């Protein structure tokens, strides 16, 4: 990506574009399911884009429409500016890496990787050369003559990756490729994918329902829910400025409270939440509120600071009682009772310097209102 | 450190440690000894011992008759031809049902039409083929074809293909269905054309099914006796009919035994090959982690058109054949006097009443006894370990693996003198059916037990229930759907199968199928048709009742019943 951007200062080339793509499944006698509703987005050359959303939101359907496995009910798909709606998957040259790997069980590792090359009728020495290179790059040397069932999960996943990468495709599609792996292997393989994507300068569209995976690597995140695209942007932006309560909940597992608007100023809006008053930047609000409105406030659990009672960290402070605590390795998650409600707080686990708060102990909570998000209450 | 010696008491005798299992095993071995080993050994004895000394004289004698050698080759050629054509046709049907977007009702029709030959007596298609393509055949007249004879290889081949291709269809569509659909997707997304996908993924992955189907059809055709009897004439002899004619026509038991030994050898080869094939782990079982439930990719367009055309022709042809039988049962004299009449049905219910009653009684008894045995044998071979377990498994399948003719001849030889004189009794008929067709029951019980975690039974034991109580209160309720599935096939077989029992019927006990055969050999086509229709209706009705009963019993289990129409032989 870096290279191509340096070379031509123009905008990067659009490789893939979806225009108002919808997919409606008709269930006999049972009405219909809108799996994807009017989705539009573009993917530029060299980009790594992640599609994220809860289970059943239509991610796989979107990806399979792009791959050519499903015909959209409405809308158009363009690859390099060419309308491909009527092309089958075999004519699109955009291989897919499947969640269950979909390795051919009756073919060896070599034959699996060579499959697409042979389908393109490449001479056998070129096939052998390319496959050998791929095996080297993905650390599969020595496994060539084995069958997929004789490989570990991680190796199988790398064969699936090699099989797609060896075709040097314009775009590579991933459908939750890591969800069958354990946590450690997942991190390793994710890094591998990212590395290969950069070395080979491949454009990737990557589906996942794991937020860490989505935020961790890509250039851009597209958040979906109920078949619709809710927000797209770089991970930082989506994390810090979720556009809807759904995104705030899904991406950052935010706390939600009713917020009563006390006054609206030029730059800030003064709200009351659980009898505490906060001044929140107007820019954090999804519309211009009026006095006495009731809004929804989203508070990211990571933005709340905990301190032993009596320690002063700032002004936006109140007391609370630890009701529940969960050790999560890198962080500690607390449920803290304050006023008449509770709040989830994620506290970094910095070794040595921090004490763990025990259940029942009193703490002081410090809020950072500049990170609050305010939403209009709908419905 | 020294490893302490095992205490001697671990080798407690089975009688004390598990008396229920012990008595069950004794009963099973006893029944095997009487109804499997005794007849088979008698057959071998009669073949190889002349006046008490070992000799190849009998074999040499039948081998020296040119006619018998022709019968052996005929059997092998026919079986090869049928297994290839039937498997091909079955594959086409399976592709149509699992890999095309033909409308649902059409697929249901395809499935239903393939059920018909499975539940009809094995020679139904020969009867209707005679009516359509035989002398004065309807279709021949309609098409204006002269000089065509249905009698001989062509006729038997068409008829057996029609009868047995549904078996291929069942086996292959099962394997095509379990393939992971994402493999199709993967092939396409890597740039393979649809033909290439079919050639490099679909067909290689279904090879175990193809192999199994070829073996099954080979065995079925090898054993089939009714079709060649009706359509073979003297132009195309095969072993089962020759053996039958030797025994019933010339009362030559030794010759019949020797001939059936010739038949036994290829049948056992097929049986061993099949065990080998099913024993090796198939590729399919290692595919599809979290099998994504996507649809299979479409086949190439031209292929879909071809498949649809072939299936349409076949379906129309099969329906036509059955319609002929129905029509034939209502006309006075087939193709001579076509006036409508109930005469034949009146005949069936008057003179055939005994046959109907006998058949139902025999089928009912065999089904009940066979199911109980199947549960016991299936349970002990799947759940228990004991010496001779594999031998028990093997023996239990033996009568099933052997051609019916061989079993029938073995039974008449084995039970025609003291100490066990059973010729002409109900017992011998029921035993023949039970030990031949409980095999499907055993298989479905074993398959079902493999799915059930032994921890469930261990839980019951640990809660204080005894072995027997655990079996009746935990195991049986869990496997009852499989038992019923086995029962259905057992019943269908007992109603329709003929190859073994043709040797065992008597004046006292007779069967519907033998009545049909008699009508055919007397050229009473309309009577044969009426008998066939009555038989098919009874089977359909009984099967529907059992299906309902199963539905009621398993209503609270919410477990979809997987009918595996796996193997239906003659
Ligand atoms: N063939 C189909 N027929 C009917 N409905 C379908 C079909 N395939 C998917 N759906 C429905 O469409 C919706 C979107 O499905 P999709 O597979 O795209 O979800 P997803 O976002 O990939 O979910 P997950 O994270 O669980 O994989 C779901 O509600 C699903 O039930
Ligand atoms: Mg999905």
JSON list of N, CA and C in Angstrom, two decimals, chain B residues 42-68:
[
{"chain": "B", "resi": 42, "resn": "UNK", "atom": "N", "xyz": [-23.30, -78.22, 5.80]},
{"chain": "B", "resi": 42, "resn": "UNK", "atom": "CA", "xyz": [-23.96, -79.32, 5.09]},
{"chain": "B", "resi": 42, "resn": "UNK", "atom": "C", "xyz": [-23.79, -79.14, 3.59]},
{"chain": "B", "resi": 43, "resn": "UNK", "atom": "N", "xyz": [-23.92, -77.90, 3.16]},
{"chain": "B", "resi": 43, "resn": "UNK", "atom": "CA", "xyz": [-23.76, -77.60, 1.73]},
{"chain": "B", "resi": 43, "resn": "UNK", "atom": "C", "xyz": [-22.37, -77.99, 1.27]},
{"chain": "B", "resi": 44, "resn": "UNK", "atom": "N", "xyz": [-21.35, -77.57, 2.04]},
{"chain": "B", "resi": 44, "resn": "UNK", "atom": "CA", "xyz": [-19.98, -77.88, 1.67]},
{"chain": "B", "resi": 44, "resn": "UNK", "atom": "C", "xyz": [-19.75, -79.39, 1.70]},
{"chain": "B", "resi": 45, "resn": "UNK", "atom": "N", "xyz": [-20.32, -80.02, 2.71]},
{"chain": "B", "resi": 45, "resn": "UNK", "atom": "CA", "xyz": [-20.19, -81.47, 2.84]},
{"chain": "B", "resi": 45, "resn": "UNK", "atom": "C", "xyz": [-20.76, -82.17, 1.61]},
{"chain": "B", "resi": 46, "resn": "UNK", "atom": "N", "xyz": [-21.97, -81.78, 1.26]},
{"chain": "B", "resi": 46, "resn": "UNK", "atom": "CA", "xyz": [-22.61, -82.40, 0.11]},
{"chain": "B", "resi": 46, "resn": "UNK", "atom": "C", "xyz": [-21.81, -82.16, -1.17]},
{"chain": "B", "resi": 47, "resn": "UNK", "atom": "N", "xyz": [-21.19, -80.96, -1.25]},
{"chain": "B", "resi": 47, "resn": "UNK", "atom": "CA", "xyz": [-20.42, -80.65, -2.45]},
{"chain": "B", "resi": 47, "resn": "UNK", "atom": "C", "xyz": [-19.14, -81.45, -2.52]},
{"chain": "B", "resi": 48, "resn": "UNK", "atom": "N", "xyz": [-18.45, -81.56, -1.39]},
{"chain": "B", "resi": 48, "resn": "UNK", "atom": "CA", "xyz": [-17.08, -82.07, -1.44]},
{"chain": "B", "resi": 48, "resn": "UNK", "atom": "C", "xyz": [-16.89, -83.49, -0.93]},
{"chain": "B", "resi": 49, "resn": "UNK", "atom": "N", "xyz": [-17.92, -84.07, -0.35]},
{"chain": "B", "resi": 49, "resn": "UNK", "atom": "CA", "xyz": [-17.75, -85.43, 0.16]},
{"chain": "B", "resi": 49, "resn": "UNK", "atom": "C", "xyz": [-18.65, -86.40, -0.58]},
{"chain": "B", "resi": 50, "resn": "UNK", "atom": "N", "xyz": [-18.03, -87.33, -1.21]},
{"chain": "B", "resi": 50, "resn": "UNK", "atom": "CA", "xyz": [-18.79, -88.37, -1.89]},
{"chain": "B", "resi": 50, "resn": "UNK", "atom": "C", "xyz": [-18.55, -89.66, -1.12]},
{"chain": "B", "resi": 51, "resn": "UNK", "atom": "N", "xyz": [-19.61, -90.24, -0.64]},
{"chain": "B", "resi": 51, "resn": "UNK", "atom": "CA", "xyz": [-19.53, -91.46, 0.17]},
{"chain": "B", "resi": 51, "resn": "UNK", "atom": "C", "xyz": [-18.54, -91.32, 1.33]},
{"chain": "B", "resi": 52, "resn": "UNK", "atom": "N", "xyz": [-18.52, -90.17, 1.92]},
{"chain": "B", "resi": 52, "resn": "UNK", "atom": "CA", "xyz": [-17.70, -89.99, 3.12]},
{"chain": "B", "resi": 52, "resn": "UNK", "atom": "C", "xyz": [-16.26, -89.61, 2.86]},
{"chain": "B", "resi": 53, "resn": "UNK", "atom": "N", "xyz": [-15.82, -89.53, 1.62]},
{"chain": "B", "resi": 53, "resn": "UNK", "atom": "CA", "xyz": [-14.44, -89.11, 1.37]},
{"chain": "B", "resi": 53, "resn": "UNK", "atom": "C", "xyz": [-14.43, -87.82, 0.56]},
{"chain": "B", "resi": 54, "resn": "UNK", "atom": "N", "xyz": [-13.39, -87.03, 0.82]},
{"chain": "B", "resi": 54, "resn": "UNK", "atom": "CA", "xyz": [-13.24, -85.75, 0.14]},
{"chain": "B", "resi": 54, "resn": "UNK", "atom": "C", "xyz": [-12.99, -85.96, -1.35]},
{"chain": "B", "resi": 55, "resn": "UNK", "atom": "N", "xyz": [-13.70, -85.19, -2.16]},
{"chain": "B", "resi": 55, "resn": "UNK", "atom": "CA", "xyz": [-13.53, -85.38, -3.59]},
{"chain": "B", "resi": 55, "resn": "UNK", "atom": "C", "xyz": [-14.05, -84.16, -4.36]},
{"chain": "B", "resi": 56, "resn": "UNK", "atom": "N", "xyz": [-13.44, -83.90, -5.51]},
{"chain": "B", "resi": 56, "resn": "UNK", "atom": "CA", "xyz": [-13.90, -82.82, -6.36]},
{"chain": "B", "resi": 56, "resn": "UNK", "atom": "C", "xyz": [-14.86, -83.32, -7.42]},
{"chain": "B", "resi": 57, "resn": "UNK", "atom": "N", "xyz": [-15.32, -84.53, -7.24]},
{"chain": "B", "resi": 57, "resn": "UNK", "atom": "CA", "xyz": [-16.12, -85.16, -8.28]},
{"chain": "B", "resi": 57, "resn": "UNK", "atom": "C", "xyz": [-17.35, -84.33, -8.66]},
{"chain": "B", "resi": 58, "resn": "UNK", "atom": "N", "xyz": [-18.06, -83.83, -7.65]},
{"chain": "B", "resi": 58, "resn": "UNK", "atom": "CA", "xyz": [-19.27, -83.07, -7.94]},
{"chain": "B", "resi": 58, "resn": "UNK", "atom": "C", "xyz": [-18.97, -81.81, -8.72]},
{"chain": "B", "resi": 59, "resn": "UNK", "atom": "N", "xyz": [-17.91, -81.11, -8.28]},
{"chain": "B", "resi": 59, "resn": "UNK", "atom": "CA", "xyz": [-17.52, -79.87, -8.96]},
{"chain": "B", "resi": 59, "resn": "UNK", "atom": "C", "xyz": [-17.14, -80.20, -10.39]},
{"chain": "B", "resi": 60, "resn": "UNK", "atom": "N", "xyz": [-16.32, -81.25, -10.54]},
{"chain": "B", "resi": 60, "resn": "UNK", "atom": "CA", "xyz": [-15.87, -81.63, -11.89]},
{"chain": "B", "resi": 60, "resn": "UNK", "atom": "C", "xyz": [-17.07, -81.94, -12.77]},
{"chain": "B", "resi": 61, "resn": "UNK", "atom": "N", "xyz": [-18.04, -82.59, -12.18]},
{"chain": "B", "resi": 61, "resn": "UNK", "atom": "CA", "xyz": [-19.19, -83.01, -12.97]},
{"chain": "B", "resi": 61, "resn": "UNK", "atom": "C", "xyz": [-19.96, -81.78, -13.51]},
{"chain": "B", "resi": 62, "resn": "UNK", "atom": "N", "xyz": [-20.23, -80.85, -12.62]},
{"chain": "B", "resi": 62, "resn": "UNK", "atom": "CA", "xyz": [-20.97, -79.69, -13.12]},
{"chain": "B", "resi": 62, "resn": "UNK", "atom": "C", "xyz": [-20.10, -78.86, -14.05]},
{"chain": "B", "resi": 63, "resn": "UNK", "atom": "N", "xyz": [-18.79, -78.87, -13.77]},
{"chain": "B", "resi": 63, "resn": "UNK", "atom": "CA", "xyz": [-17.89, -78.07, -14.59]},
{"chain": "B", "resi": 63, "resn": "UNK", "atom": "C", "xyz": [-17.76, -78.65, -15.99]},
{"chain": "B", "resi": 64, "resn": "UNK", "atom": "N", "xyz": [-17.93, -79.97, -16.09]},
{"chain": "B", "resi": 64, "resn": "UNK", "atom": "CA", "xyz": [-17.74, -80.59, -17.40]},
{"chain": "B", "resi": 64, "resn": "UNK", "atom": "C", "xyz": [-18.95, -80.33, -18.31]},
{"chain": "B", "resi": 65, "resn": "UNK", "atom": "N", "xyz": [-20.09, -79.97, -17.71]},
{"chain": "B", "resi": 65, "resn": "UNK", "atom": "CA", "xyz": [-21.23, -79.64, -18.55]},
{"chain": "B", "resi": 65, "resn": "UNK", "atom": "C", "xyz": [-21.04, -78.22, -19.08]},
{"chain": "B", "resi": 66, "resn": "UNK", "atom": "N", "xyz": [-20.98, -78.12, -20.39]},
{"chain": "B", "resi": 66, "resn": "UNK", "atom": "CA", "xyz": [-20.74, -76.83, -21.03]},
{"chain": "B", "resi": 66, "resn": "UNK", "atom": "C", "xyz": [-21.75, -75.78, -20.58]},
{"chain": "B", "resi": 67, "resn": "UNK", "atom": "N", "xyz": [-22.96, -76.26, -20.46]},
{"chain": "B", "resi": 67, "resn": "UNK", "atom": "CA", "xyz": [-24.06, -75.38, -20.11]},
{"chain": "B", "resi": 67, "resn": "UNK", "atom": "C", "xyz": [-23.80, -74.65, -18.78]},
{"chain": "B", "resi": 68, "resn": "UNK", "atom": "N", "xyz": [-23.23, -75.39, -17.83]},
{"chain": "B", "resi": 68, "resn": "UNK", "atom": "CA", "xyz": [-22.97, -74.80, -16.52]},
{"chain": "B", "resi": 68, "resn": "UNK", "atom": "C", "xyz": [-21.85, -73.77, -16.58]}
]
